[in-house]
XYZ file of C-alpha atoms in Angstrom:
311
model
C 79.191 -17.719 47.374
C 75.630 -16.932 46.388
C 73.890 -18.281 43.324
C 73.745 -14.728 41.980
C 77.535 -14.594 41.790
C 78.123 -18.205 40.727
C 75.752 -19.135 37.918
C 78.112 -21.754 36.424
C 77.954 -24.685 38.798
C 81.385 -26.089 39.687
C 80.960 -29.322 37.733
C 83.778 -31.581 36.613
C 83.765 -33.526 39.889
C 82.828 -36.807 38.242
C 85.700 -38.547 40.056
C 83.657 -38.195 43.229
C 80.691 -40.056 41.736
C 80.451 -43.674 42.852
C 78.615 -44.563 39.673
C 81.678 -43.410 37.744
C 83.901 -45.817 39.733
C 81.513 -48.726 39.164
C 81.446 -47.934 35.453
C 85.231 -48.122 35.264
C 85.124 -51.526 36.960
C 82.622 -52.762 34.377
C 84.798 -51.456 31.551
C 87.899 -53.256 32.919
C 86.003 -56.557 33.257
C 84.433 -56.241 29.805
C 87.718 -55.508 28.077
C 89.266 -58.626 29.587
C 86.202 -60.804 28.982
C 85.621 -59.806 25.347
C 89.215 -60.339 24.277
C 89.593 -63.635 26.192
C 86.334 -65.456 25.482
C 85.176 -64.091 22.115
C 86.808 -65.144 18.862
C 89.134 -62.633 17.196
C 87.316 -60.759 14.480
C 83.952 -61.087 16.207
C 82.192 -57.730 15.975
C 80.717 -58.316 19.401
C 84.146 -57.591 20.929
C 84.142 -53.993 19.738
C 80.463 -53.560 20.493
C 80.818 -54.721 24.096
C 83.998 -52.740 24.725
C 82.536 -49.585 23.170
C 79.282 -49.950 25.127
C 81.225 -50.254 28.400
C 83.392 -47.288 27.448
C 80.361 -45.195 26.479
C 78.807 -45.831 29.867
C 81.807 -44.211 31.532
C 82.676 -41.447 29.065
C 79.156 -40.068 28.835
C 79.098 -39.627 32.608
C 82.298 -37.614 32.334
C 81.142 -35.500 29.400
C 77.698 -34.913 30.845
C 79.059 -33.883 34.217
C 81.485 -31.360 32.715
C 79.074 -29.992 30.091
C 76.421 -29.605 32.753
C 78.112 -26.383 33.862
C 76.587 -24.621 30.861
C 73.726 -26.953 29.934
C 71.703 -29.027 32.350
C 69.828 -30.406 29.378
C 73.065 -31.786 27.942
C 73.987 -33.295 31.290
C 70.641 -35.062 31.561
C 70.840 -36.380 28.003
C 74.400 -37.690 28.264
C 73.780 -39.265 31.661
C 70.834 -41.118 30.209
C 72.983 -42.144 27.208
C 75.427 -43.698 29.674
C 72.570 -45.633 31.219
C 71.431 -46.850 27.798
C 74.946 -47.997 26.886
C 75.174 -50.126 30.012
C 71.788 -51.712 29.266
C 73.121 -52.595 25.818
C 76.125 -54.254 27.451
C 73.840 -56.083 29.878
C 72.016 -57.673 26.945
C 75.340 -58.796 25.434
C 76.309 -60.624 28.643
C 72.892 -62.270 28.903
C 73.058 -63.339 25.256
C 76.510 -64.804 25.797
C 75.218 -66.978 28.646
C 72.076 -67.955 26.739
C 73.853 -68.910 23.489
C 76.392 -71.057 25.341
C 73.797 -72.537 27.691
C 75.500 -71.141 30.758
C 73.694 -70.216 33.952
C 72.614 -66.703 34.767
C 72.406 -66.608 38.521
C 69.047 -65.944 40.102
C 69.030 -62.706 42.076
C 68.046 -64.609 45.213
C 70.666 -67.337 44.843
C 73.499 -67.550 47.340
C 76.123 -66.896 44.687
C 74.295 -63.751 43.526
C 73.943 -62.449 47.097
C 77.625 -63.020 47.835
C 78.633 -61.312 44.583
C 76.484 -58.274 45.410
C 78.132 -57.942 48.842
C 81.615 -58.091 47.346
C 80.758 -55.636 44.580
C 79.350 -53.163 47.109
C 82.666 -53.191 48.977
C 85.040 -52.777 46.021
C 85.047 -49.986 43.474
C 88.635 -50.357 42.268
C 89.119 -51.721 38.723
C 92.456 -53.241 39.738
C 90.698 -55.491 42.254
C 88.474 -57.038 39.583
C 91.273 -57.310 37.020
C 93.137 -59.505 39.453
C 90.123 -61.461 40.747
C 88.689 -62.508 37.359
C 91.900 -64.125 36.197
C 90.991 -67.317 38.072
C 87.240 -67.208 37.312
C 85.311 -68.902 34.521
C 83.515 -67.059 31.754
C 80.179 -67.873 33.398
C 81.308 -66.384 36.716
C 82.822 -63.287 35.072
C 79.651 -62.702 33.065
C 77.524 -62.926 36.209
C 79.875 -60.573 38.084
C 79.524 -58.088 35.231
C 75.732 -58.455 35.274
C 75.698 -57.773 39.019
C 77.834 -54.653 38.639
C 75.704 -53.388 35.747
C 72.571 -53.804 37.887
C 74.169 -51.775 40.678
C 75.318 -49.188 38.124
C 71.735 -48.841 36.840
C 70.363 -48.191 40.324
C 73.016 -45.543 40.961
C 72.600 -43.728 37.660
C 68.825 -43.719 38.085
C 69.378 -41.902 41.391
C 71.753 -39.473 39.664
C 69.156 -38.687 36.991
C 66.547 -38.082 39.667
C 68.894 -35.667 41.403
C 69.649 -33.818 38.162
C 65.941 -33.439 37.394
C 65.327 -32.034 40.883
C 68.167 -29.551 40.440
C 66.720 -28.455 37.117
C 63.283 -27.870 38.631
C 64.815 -25.929 41.523
C 67.340 -23.734 39.688
C 66.336 -23.982 36.043
C 68.746 -24.250 33.171
C 72.053 -22.491 32.759
C 70.458 -19.755 30.651
C 67.984 -18.963 33.415
C 70.793 -18.840 35.955
C 72.826 -16.543 33.688
C 69.860 -14.178 33.293
C 69.197 -14.210 37.026
C 72.868 -13.547 37.822
C 73.059 -10.733 35.275
C 69.978 -8.977 36.665
C 71.321 -9.287 40.194
C 74.695 -7.933 39.109
C 73.095 -4.903 37.458
C 70.982 -4.246 40.539
C 74.093 -4.231 42.724
C 75.917 -1.968 40.303
C 73.054 0.545 40.353
C 73.134 0.526 44.158
C 76.906 0.810 44.210
C 77.336 -2.502 45.982
C 80.377 -4.761 45.375
C 79.708 -8.242 43.987
C 81.470 -9.788 46.964
C 83.774 -8.779 49.784
C 86.955 -9.341 47.801
C 85.807 -7.263 44.838
C 85.570 -3.487 45.011
C 85.039 -2.497 41.425
C 84.153 1.007 40.422
C 80.459 1.241 39.548
C 79.791 1.285 35.840
C 76.440 3.105 36.132
C 76.894 6.572 34.644
C 73.993 7.869 36.706
C 75.999 7.071 39.824
C 77.673 10.254 41.182
C 80.797 8.248 42.010
C 81.233 7.117 38.404
C 84.153 8.917 36.828
C 82.439 9.606 33.523
C 79.484 11.202 35.279
C 79.615 14.927 34.386
C 78.624 15.826 37.941
C 81.533 13.895 39.425
C 84.174 16.402 40.666
C 86.916 13.987 39.594
C 85.618 13.953 36.027
C 88.204 15.811 33.891
C 85.327 17.364 31.912
C 83.624 18.690 34.996
C 83.802 22.528 34.871
C 84.470 22.603 38.616
C 87.426 20.239 38.289
C 90.626 22.257 38.988
C 92.399 20.175 36.353
C 89.840 21.029 33.725
C 91.541 23.398 31.244
C 88.188 25.134 30.757
C 87.945 25.930 34.433
C 88.479 29.698 34.649
C 89.716 29.401 38.198
C 92.550 27.196 36.954
C 95.658 29.373 37.130
C 97.387 27.194 34.548
C 94.538 27.647 32.104
C 95.863 29.742 29.194
C 92.318 31.017 28.685
C 92.164 32.263 32.236
C 92.447 36.078 32.105
C 94.148 35.974 35.507
C 96.854 33.640 34.232
C 100.035 35.727 34.076
C 101.544 33.272 31.610
C 98.699 34.006 29.234
C 100.175 35.998 26.309
C 96.999 38.007 26.270
C 97.146 38.598 29.976
C 97.610 42.352 29.634
C 95.745 42.780 26.360
C 92.819 40.598 27.327
C 89.853 42.988 27.343
C 88.175 40.842 29.999
C 91.154 41.144 32.298
C 90.401 43.731 34.979
C 94.141 44.478 35.124
C 94.276 45.325 31.434
C 95.068 49.037 31.134
C 92.897 49.234 28.026
C 89.976 47.840 29.983
C 87.580 50.767 30.544
C 86.840 49.464 34.017
C 90.531 49.478 34.971
C 91.227 52.434 37.317
C 94.637 52.792 35.642
C 93.063 53.330 32.272
C 93.539 57.027 31.372
C 90.094 56.958 29.802
C 88.506 55.704 32.981
C 86.385 58.544 34.412
C 87.474 57.544 37.875
C 91.157 57.837 36.981
C 92.632 60.860 38.834
C 94.778 61.573 35.771
C 91.791 61.683 33.489
C 91.232 65.318 32.438
C 87.541 64.626 32.445
C 87.630 63.488 36.033
C 85.807 66.222 37.916
C 87.539 65.266 41.085
C 90.685 66.622 39.507
C 89.385 70.190 39.926
C 90.726 70.046 43.427
C 93.902 68.266 42.451
C 96.838 70.635 42.692
C 98.595 68.637 39.955
C 95.726 69.091 37.620
C 96.569 71.935 35.245
C 93.064 73.412 35.312
C 92.642 73.152 39.067
C 91.341 76.308 40.821
C 94.210 76.307 43.305
C 96.741 76.476 40.513
C 94.920 79.345 38.797
C 94.847 81.281 42.061
C 98.586 80.813 42.542
C 99.286 81.937 39.009
C 97.161 85.063 39.356
C 99.180 85.993 42.436
C 98.285 88.212 45.341
C 98.782 91.404 43.309
C 96.057 90.533 40.930
C 98.397 89.893 37.988
C 98.043 86.773 35.896
C 101.352 85.506 37.287
C 102.872 84.740 33.875
C 104.935 86.303 31.192
C 102.556 85.168 28.522
C 104.867 82.540 27.107
C 103.637 79.473 28.990
C 100.089 80.533 29.648
C 97.756 77.602 29.491
C 94.535 78.186 27.770
Protein backbone atom coordinates (compact mmCIF):
# COMPACT_ATOMS: atom_id res chain seq x y z
CA UNK A 1 0.00 0.00 0.00
CA UNK A 2 1.32 3.41 -0.95
CA UNK A 3 2.14 6.17 1.49
CA UNK A 4 -0.69 8.20 -0.03
CA UNK A 5 -3.23 5.64 1.17
CA UNK A 6 -1.58 4.79 4.49
CA UNK A 7 -0.55 7.96 6.29
CA UNK A 8 -0.84 6.41 9.77
CA UNK A 9 2.16 4.14 10.09
CA UNK A 10 1.30 0.70 11.48
CA UNK A 11 3.00 1.24 14.84
CA UNK A 12 2.32 -0.77 17.97
CA UNK A 13 4.91 -3.41 17.06
CA UNK A 14 7.08 -2.70 20.09
CA UNK A 15 7.16 -6.43 20.91
CA UNK A 16 9.43 -6.85 17.90
CA UNK A 17 11.97 -4.36 19.25
CA UNK A 18 15.00 -5.99 20.85
CA UNK A 19 15.52 -2.95 23.04
CA UNK A 20 12.07 -3.58 24.50
CA UNK A 21 13.07 -7.16 25.45
CA UNK A 22 16.32 -5.98 27.06
CA UNK A 23 14.39 -3.36 29.01
CA UNK A 24 12.07 -6.01 30.43
CA UNK A 25 15.09 -8.04 31.53
CA UNK A 26 16.50 -5.00 33.34
CA UNK A 27 13.15 -4.39 35.04
CA UNK A 28 12.96 -8.02 36.27
CA UNK A 29 16.51 -7.88 37.68
CA UNK A 30 15.94 -4.49 39.32
CA UNK A 31 12.72 -5.54 41.00
CA UNK A 32 14.44 -8.55 42.54
CA UNK A 33 17.60 -6.64 43.48
CA UNK A 34 15.88 -3.63 45.08
CA UNK A 35 13.57 -5.70 47.26
CA UNK A 36 16.30 -8.18 48.30
CA UNK A 37 19.30 -5.95 49.00
CA UNK A 38 17.80 -2.60 50.01
CA UNK A 39 16.23 -2.05 53.41
CA UNK A 40 12.43 -1.90 53.56
CA UNK A 41 11.25 1.68 53.58
CA UNK A 42 14.25 2.90 51.61
CA UNK A 43 13.00 5.34 48.97
CA UNK A 44 15.64 4.06 46.60
CA UNK A 45 13.60 0.87 46.13
CA UNK A 46 10.71 2.72 44.52
CA UNK A 47 13.01 5.01 42.59
CA UNK A 48 14.97 2.14 41.05
CA UNK A 49 11.88 0.08 40.27
CA UNK A 50 10.06 3.06 38.75
CA UNK A 51 13.11 4.05 36.68
CA UNK A 52 13.36 0.51 35.27
CA UNK A 53 9.63 0.47 34.58
CA UNK A 54 9.74 3.88 32.91
CA UNK A 55 12.46 2.68 30.57
CA UNK A 56 10.13 -0.02 29.28
CA UNK A 57 6.76 1.75 29.35
CA UNK A 58 7.95 4.83 27.51
CA UNK A 59 9.15 2.64 24.64
CA UNK A 60 5.67 1.14 24.46
CA UNK A 61 3.83 4.45 24.67
CA UNK A 62 6.16 6.19 22.24
CA UNK A 63 5.91 3.41 19.69
CA UNK A 64 2.10 3.39 19.76
CA UNK A 65 1.67 7.18 19.87
CA UNK A 66 4.11 7.53 17.00
CA UNK A 67 1.30 6.61 14.61
CA UNK A 68 -0.10 10.12 14.99
CA UNK A 69 2.91 12.04 16.31
CA UNK A 70 6.52 11.34 15.45
CA UNK A 71 7.48 14.13 17.81
CA UNK A 72 5.82 12.29 20.69
CA UNK A 73 7.56 9.06 19.72
CA UNK A 74 10.96 10.75 19.70
CA UNK A 75 10.35 12.44 23.05
CA UNK A 76 9.10 9.32 24.84
CA UNK A 77 11.87 7.16 23.42
CA UNK A 78 14.41 9.61 24.74
CA UNK A 79 12.59 9.64 28.11
CA UNK A 80 13.06 5.87 28.24
CA UNK A 81 16.76 6.36 27.62
CA UNK A 82 16.97 8.95 30.40
CA UNK A 83 15.19 6.65 32.86
CA UNK A 84 17.70 3.88 32.24
CA UNK A 85 20.60 6.29 32.78
CA UNK A 86 19.03 7.23 36.10
CA UNK A 87 18.90 3.54 37.03
CA UNK A 88 22.51 3.10 35.92
CA UNK A 89 23.59 5.76 38.41
CA UNK A 90 21.68 3.98 41.20
CA UNK A 91 23.55 0.72 40.56
CA UNK A 92 26.90 2.50 40.44
CA UNK A 93 26.11 4.34 43.67
CA UNK A 94 25.14 1.08 45.35
CA UNK A 95 28.53 -0.44 44.49
CA UNK A 96 30.42 2.71 45.47
CA UNK A 97 28.69 3.18 48.85
CA UNK A 98 29.27 -0.45 49.81
CA UNK A 99 32.81 -0.52 48.43
CA UNK A 100 31.98 -3.24 45.94
CA UNK A 101 33.73 -3.67 42.61
CA UNK A 102 32.35 -2.33 39.37
CA UNK A 103 33.86 -4.51 36.71
CA UNK A 104 36.14 -2.89 34.17
CA UNK A 105 34.72 -3.13 30.65
CA UNK A 106 37.84 -4.98 29.51
CA UNK A 107 37.90 -7.45 32.39
CA UNK A 108 37.23 -11.11 31.72
CA UNK A 109 34.12 -11.13 33.87
CA UNK A 110 32.69 -8.13 31.99
CA UNK A 111 33.41 -9.72 28.59
CA UNK A 112 31.77 -13.00 29.60
CA UNK A 113 28.73 -11.16 30.96
CA UNK A 114 28.34 -9.21 27.71
CA UNK A 115 28.41 -12.44 25.67
CA UNK A 116 25.75 -14.04 27.85
CA UNK A 117 23.56 -10.95 27.81
CA UNK A 118 23.75 -10.77 24.01
CA UNK A 119 22.41 -14.32 23.78
CA UNK A 120 19.50 -14.04 26.22
CA UNK A 121 16.62 -11.60 26.07
CA UNK A 122 14.16 -13.53 28.23
CA UNK A 123 13.40 -12.06 31.69
CA UNK A 124 12.73 -15.56 33.05
CA UNK A 125 16.33 -16.56 32.32
CA UNK A 126 17.73 -13.77 34.48
CA UNK A 127 15.17 -14.25 37.25
CA UNK A 128 16.42 -17.78 37.65
CA UNK A 129 20.14 -17.03 37.17
CA UNK A 130 20.43 -14.19 39.72
CA UNK A 131 19.06 -16.26 42.57
CA UNK A 132 22.51 -17.76 43.17
CA UNK A 133 24.50 -14.56 42.46
CA UNK A 134 25.77 -11.95 44.89
CA UNK A 135 24.58 -8.36 44.98
CA UNK A 136 27.86 -7.25 43.39
CA UNK A 137 27.43 -9.69 40.50
CA UNK A 138 23.75 -8.79 39.99
CA UNK A 139 24.57 -5.08 39.99
CA UNK A 140 27.27 -5.60 37.36
CA UNK A 141 24.93 -7.74 35.24
CA UNK A 142 22.37 -4.94 35.39
CA UNK A 143 25.01 -2.37 34.45
CA UNK A 144 26.02 -4.48 31.45
CA UNK A 145 22.43 -4.82 30.27
CA UNK A 146 21.79 -1.10 30.72
CA UNK A 147 24.86 -0.32 28.59
CA UNK A 148 23.57 -2.60 25.84
CA UNK A 149 20.11 -1.03 26.18
CA UNK A 150 21.63 2.45 25.72
CA UNK A 151 23.40 1.44 22.51
CA UNK A 152 20.19 -0.05 21.11
CA UNK A 153 17.95 2.88 22.00
CA UNK A 154 20.47 5.32 20.55
CA UNK A 155 20.18 3.40 17.27
CA UNK A 156 16.38 3.52 17.53
CA UNK A 157 16.44 7.30 18.01
CA UNK A 158 18.71 7.68 15.00
CA UNK A 159 16.28 5.64 12.93
CA UNK A 160 13.30 7.70 14.11
CA UNK A 161 15.07 10.95 13.24
CA UNK A 162 15.86 9.63 9.75
CA UNK A 163 12.22 8.63 9.25
CA UNK A 164 11.10 12.09 10.32
CA UNK A 165 13.45 13.78 7.85
CA UNK A 166 12.30 11.46 5.06
CA UNK A 167 8.52 11.48 5.60
CA UNK A 168 7.91 14.41 7.93
CA UNK A 169 5.47 14.40 10.78
CA UNK A 170 2.04 12.83 10.89
CA UNK A 171 0.38 16.13 9.99
CA UNK A 172 2.47 16.41 6.84
CA UNK A 173 1.60 12.84 5.90
CA UNK A 174 -2.10 13.51 6.51
CA UNK A 175 -1.99 16.60 4.28
CA UNK A 176 -0.11 14.72 1.58
CA UNK A 177 -2.55 11.80 1.72
CA UNK A 178 -5.56 14.12 1.61
CA UNK A 179 -4.28 15.99 -1.45
CA UNK A 180 -3.54 12.72 -3.21
CA UNK A 181 -6.99 11.39 -2.36
CA UNK A 182 -8.68 14.50 -3.76
CA UNK A 183 -6.60 14.28 -6.93
CA UNK A 184 -7.72 10.69 -7.47
CA UNK A 185 -11.33 11.59 -6.79
CA UNK A 186 -11.21 14.38 -9.39
CA UNK A 187 -9.78 11.93 -11.92
CA UNK A 188 -12.31 9.28 -10.99
CA UNK A 189 -9.66 6.85 -9.84
CA UNK A 190 -10.27 4.36 -6.98
CA UNK A 191 -8.04 4.65 -3.91
CA UNK A 192 -6.95 1.05 -4.35
CA UNK A 193 -7.98 -2.07 -6.22
CA UNK A 194 -10.37 -3.27 -3.54
CA UNK A 195 -12.20 0.04 -3.28
CA UNK A 196 -14.53 1.26 -6.00
CA UNK A 197 -16.26 4.19 -4.41
CA UNK A 198 -18.46 6.52 -6.35
CA UNK A 199 -16.64 9.79 -7.05
CA UNK A 200 -17.68 12.61 -4.77
CA UNK A 201 -16.70 15.38 -7.22
CA UNK A 202 -19.90 17.05 -8.40
CA UNK A 203 -18.16 18.23 -11.55
CA UNK A 204 -17.67 14.59 -12.51
CA UNK A 205 -20.35 13.51 -15.05
CA UNK A 206 -20.63 10.14 -13.31
CA UNK A 207 -21.54 11.75 -9.98
CA UNK A 208 -25.20 11.19 -9.23
CA UNK A 209 -25.87 14.71 -7.98
CA UNK A 210 -24.41 16.21 -11.14
CA UNK A 211 -27.36 17.81 -13.00
CA UNK A 212 -25.97 16.57 -16.31
CA UNK A 213 -25.91 12.96 -15.12
CA UNK A 214 -28.78 11.06 -16.84
CA UNK A 215 -29.28 9.03 -13.65
CA UNK A 216 -29.83 12.18 -11.62
CA UNK A 217 -33.53 12.24 -10.63
CA UNK A 218 -33.54 16.02 -11.22
CA UNK A 219 -32.18 15.71 -14.71
CA UNK A 220 -34.93 16.83 -17.15
CA UNK A 221 -33.95 14.02 -19.52
CA UNK A 222 -34.33 11.39 -16.81
CA UNK A 223 -37.43 9.27 -17.66
CA UNK A 224 -38.16 9.02 -13.94
CA UNK A 225 -38.15 12.76 -13.52
CA UNK A 226 -41.78 13.83 -12.91
CA UNK A 227 -41.04 17.06 -14.77
CA UNK A 228 -40.00 15.17 -17.87
CA UNK A 229 -42.80 15.81 -20.38
CA UNK A 230 -42.00 12.60 -22.20
CA UNK A 231 -42.77 10.68 -19.01
CA UNK A 232 -46.12 9.01 -19.64
CA UNK A 233 -46.73 8.72 -15.91
CA UNK A 234 -46.20 12.44 -15.43
CA UNK A 235 -49.57 13.95 -14.46
CA UNK A 236 -48.40 17.20 -16.06
CA UNK A 237 -47.77 15.46 -19.34
CA UNK A 238 -50.58 16.51 -21.73
CA UNK A 239 -50.26 13.12 -23.43
CA UNK A 240 -50.87 11.27 -20.18
CA UNK A 241 -54.34 9.73 -20.50
CA UNK A 242 -54.58 9.45 -16.73
CA UNK A 243 -54.21 13.20 -16.48
CA UNK A 244 -57.62 14.58 -15.39
CA UNK A 245 -57.00 17.50 -17.69
CA UNK A 246 -56.06 15.25 -20.54
CA UNK A 247 -59.02 16.28 -22.69
CA UNK A 248 -59.40 19.80 -21.33
CA UNK A 249 -55.72 20.62 -21.42
CA UNK A 250 -55.47 23.46 -23.94
CA UNK A 251 -51.94 22.34 -24.81
CA UNK A 252 -53.12 18.86 -25.65
CA UNK A 253 -53.36 18.51 -29.43
CA UNK A 254 -56.15 15.96 -28.88
CA UNK A 255 -58.24 18.44 -26.92
CA UNK A 256 -61.36 19.20 -28.96
CA UNK A 257 -61.33 22.76 -27.66
CA UNK A 258 -57.80 23.20 -28.94
CA UNK A 259 -58.06 25.46 -32.01
CA UNK A 260 -55.37 23.41 -33.71
CA UNK A 261 -57.32 20.17 -33.24
CA UNK A 262 -58.85 19.10 -36.59
CA UNK A 263 -61.88 17.82 -34.66
CA UNK A 264 -62.56 21.23 -33.22
CA UNK A 265 -65.71 22.58 -34.95
CA UNK A 266 -64.11 26.01 -34.90
CA UNK A 267 -61.03 24.77 -36.69
CA UNK A 268 -61.07 26.26 -40.21
CA UNK A 269 -59.73 23.00 -41.55
CA UNK A 270 -62.59 21.02 -40.01
CA UNK A 271 -64.84 19.72 -42.84
CA UNK A 272 -67.85 20.32 -40.59
CA UNK A 273 -66.94 23.93 -40.04
CA UNK A 274 -69.45 26.10 -41.94
CA UNK A 275 -66.66 28.52 -42.61
CA UNK A 276 -64.56 25.86 -44.24
CA UNK A 277 -64.54 26.82 -47.91
CA UNK A 278 -63.75 23.30 -48.88
CA UNK A 279 -67.25 22.45 -47.76
CA UNK A 280 -68.68 24.21 -50.83
CA UNK A 281 -68.07 21.01 -52.69
CA UNK A 282 -69.24 18.80 -49.86
CA UNK A 283 -72.59 17.27 -50.72
CA UNK A 284 -73.40 17.12 -46.99
CA UNK A 285 -72.81 20.78 -46.60
CA UNK A 286 -76.18 22.53 -46.64
CA UNK A 287 -74.96 25.45 -48.75
CA UNK A 288 -73.06 23.32 -51.24
CA UNK A 289 -73.70 24.11 -54.94
CA UNK A 290 -74.53 20.50 -55.74
CA UNK A 291 -77.32 20.49 -53.20
CA UNK A 292 -78.78 23.75 -54.52
CA UNK A 293 -78.78 22.34 -58.04
CA UNK A 294 -80.62 19.22 -56.91
CA UNK A 295 -83.19 21.28 -55.07
CA UNK A 296 -83.83 23.54 -58.05
CA UNK A 297 -84.53 20.44 -60.13
CA UNK A 298 -84.35 19.94 -63.86
CA UNK A 299 -87.60 21.83 -64.48
CA UNK A 300 -86.23 25.01 -63.12
CA UNK A 301 -88.40 24.98 -59.99
CA UNK A 302 -86.88 25.60 -56.59
CA UNK A 303 -87.56 21.97 -55.67
CA UNK A 304 -89.32 22.79 -52.38
CA UNK A 305 -92.71 23.47 -50.99
CA UNK A 306 -91.48 26.50 -49.15
CA UNK A 307 -91.70 24.93 -45.72
CA UNK A 308 -88.13 23.69 -45.31
CA UNK A 309 -86.37 26.15 -47.56
CA UNK A 310 -82.98 27.02 -46.20
CA UNK A 311 -82.02 30.59 -46.41
